[in-house]
Amino acid sequence: MSNEVRLLRFLAQDMTQAELGKRVGLTRQTIAAIEQGRYSPSLDVAFRIAHLFGKRVDEVFHWQPGGAEGNVAANSDAG
């Protein structure tokens, strides 16, 4: 899942990962993992991050077909 978290941090007066983490209840390391696409946040966390920046969730996080969920659906159709 791609996202705009890093861009939004910089547009918010160069907010640090640590500051964002503190404001949404996560560690700096978790924010870094979200930005790098190594960790998909829970729906609750996604909403908290989006709300902090005054955005809708779909403006911050972008789901792309073909990930693990897409492969499961494709495999179940083949049977």
Coordinates of C-alpha atoms in Angstrom, one line a residue:
M1 CA 0.0 0.0 0.0
S2 CA 1.5 3.3 -1.0
N3 CA 0.9 6.5 0.9
E4 CA 1.5 10.2 1.1
V5 CA 2.6 10.3 4.8
R6 CA 6.1 11.6 4.1
L7 CA 4.9 14.3 1.8
L8 CA 2.3 15.4 4.2
R9 CA 4.8 15.5 7.0
F10 CA 7.0 17.9 5.0
L11 CA 4.1 20.0 4.0
A12 CA 3.2 20.3 7.7
Q13 CA 6.3 22.5 8.5
D14 CA 8.8 19.6 8.3
M15 CA 7.1 17.5 11.0
T16 CA 9.4 14.7 12.1
Q17 CA 8.6 11.0 12.2
A18 CA 8.9 11.2 16.0
E19 CA 6.4 14.1 16.2
L20 CA 3.9 12.4 14.0
G21 CA 4.3 9.2 16.0
K22 CA 3.7 11.0 19.2
R23 CA 0.6 12.8 17.9
V24 CA -1.0 9.5 16.7
G25 CA 0.3 7.2 19.4
L26 CA 3.0 5.3 17.4
T27 CA 6.8 5.0 17.5
R28 CA 9.0 6.7 15.1
Q29 CA 10.1 3.3 13.8
T30 CA 6.5 2.4 13.0
I31 CA 5.9 5.7 11.1
A32 CA 9.1 5.0 9.1
A33 CA 7.9 1.5 8.2
I34 CA 4.5 2.9 7.1
E35 CA 6.2 5.6 4.9
Q36 CA 8.4 2.9 3.3
G37 CA 5.4 0.6 2.6
R38 CA 6.8 -2.1 4.9
Y39 CA 3.9 -1.9 7.3
S40 CA 0.2 -1.3 6.6
P41 CA -1.5 0.6 9.4
S42 CA -4.7 -0.6 11.0
L43 CA -7.8 1.2 9.9
D44 CA -7.9 3.2 13.1
V45 CA -4.3 4.3 12.7
A46 CA -4.9 5.2 9.0
F47 CA -7.9 7.4 10.1
R48 CA -5.9 9.1 12.9
I49 CA -3.1 10.0 10.5
A50 CA -5.4 11.2 7.8
H51 CA -7.4 13.3 10.4
L52 CA -4.2 14.9 11.7
F53 CA -3.4 16.2 8.2
G54 CA -7.1 17.2 7.5
K55 CA -7.3 14.6 4.7
R56 CA -9.6 11.6 3.9
V57 CA -8.0 8.2 4.3
D58 CA -8.1 7.6 0.5
E59 CA -6.1 10.8 0.0
V60 CA -3.3 9.5 2.3
F61 CA -3.3 5.8 1.6
H62 CA -3.5 4.1 -1.8
W63 CA -4.5 0.4 -2.0
Q64 CA -3.4 -1.3 -5.2
P65 CA -4.9 -4.5 -6.6
G66 CA -2.5 -7.4 -6.9
G67 CA -1.2 -7.4 -3.4
A68 CA -1.8 -10.4 -1.0
E69 CA -5.5 -9.7 -0.9
G70 CA -5.8 -9.6 -4.7
N71 CA -3.9 -12.8 -5.1
V72 CA -6.2 -14.6 -2.7
A73 CA -9.2 -13.5 -4.7
A74 CA -7.6 -14.5 -8.0
N75 CA -6.7 -17.9 -6.6
S76 CA -10.2 -18.6 -5.3
D77 CA -11.7 -17.8 -8.7
A78 CA -9.4 -20.3 -10.4
G79 CA -11.0 -23.3 -8.6

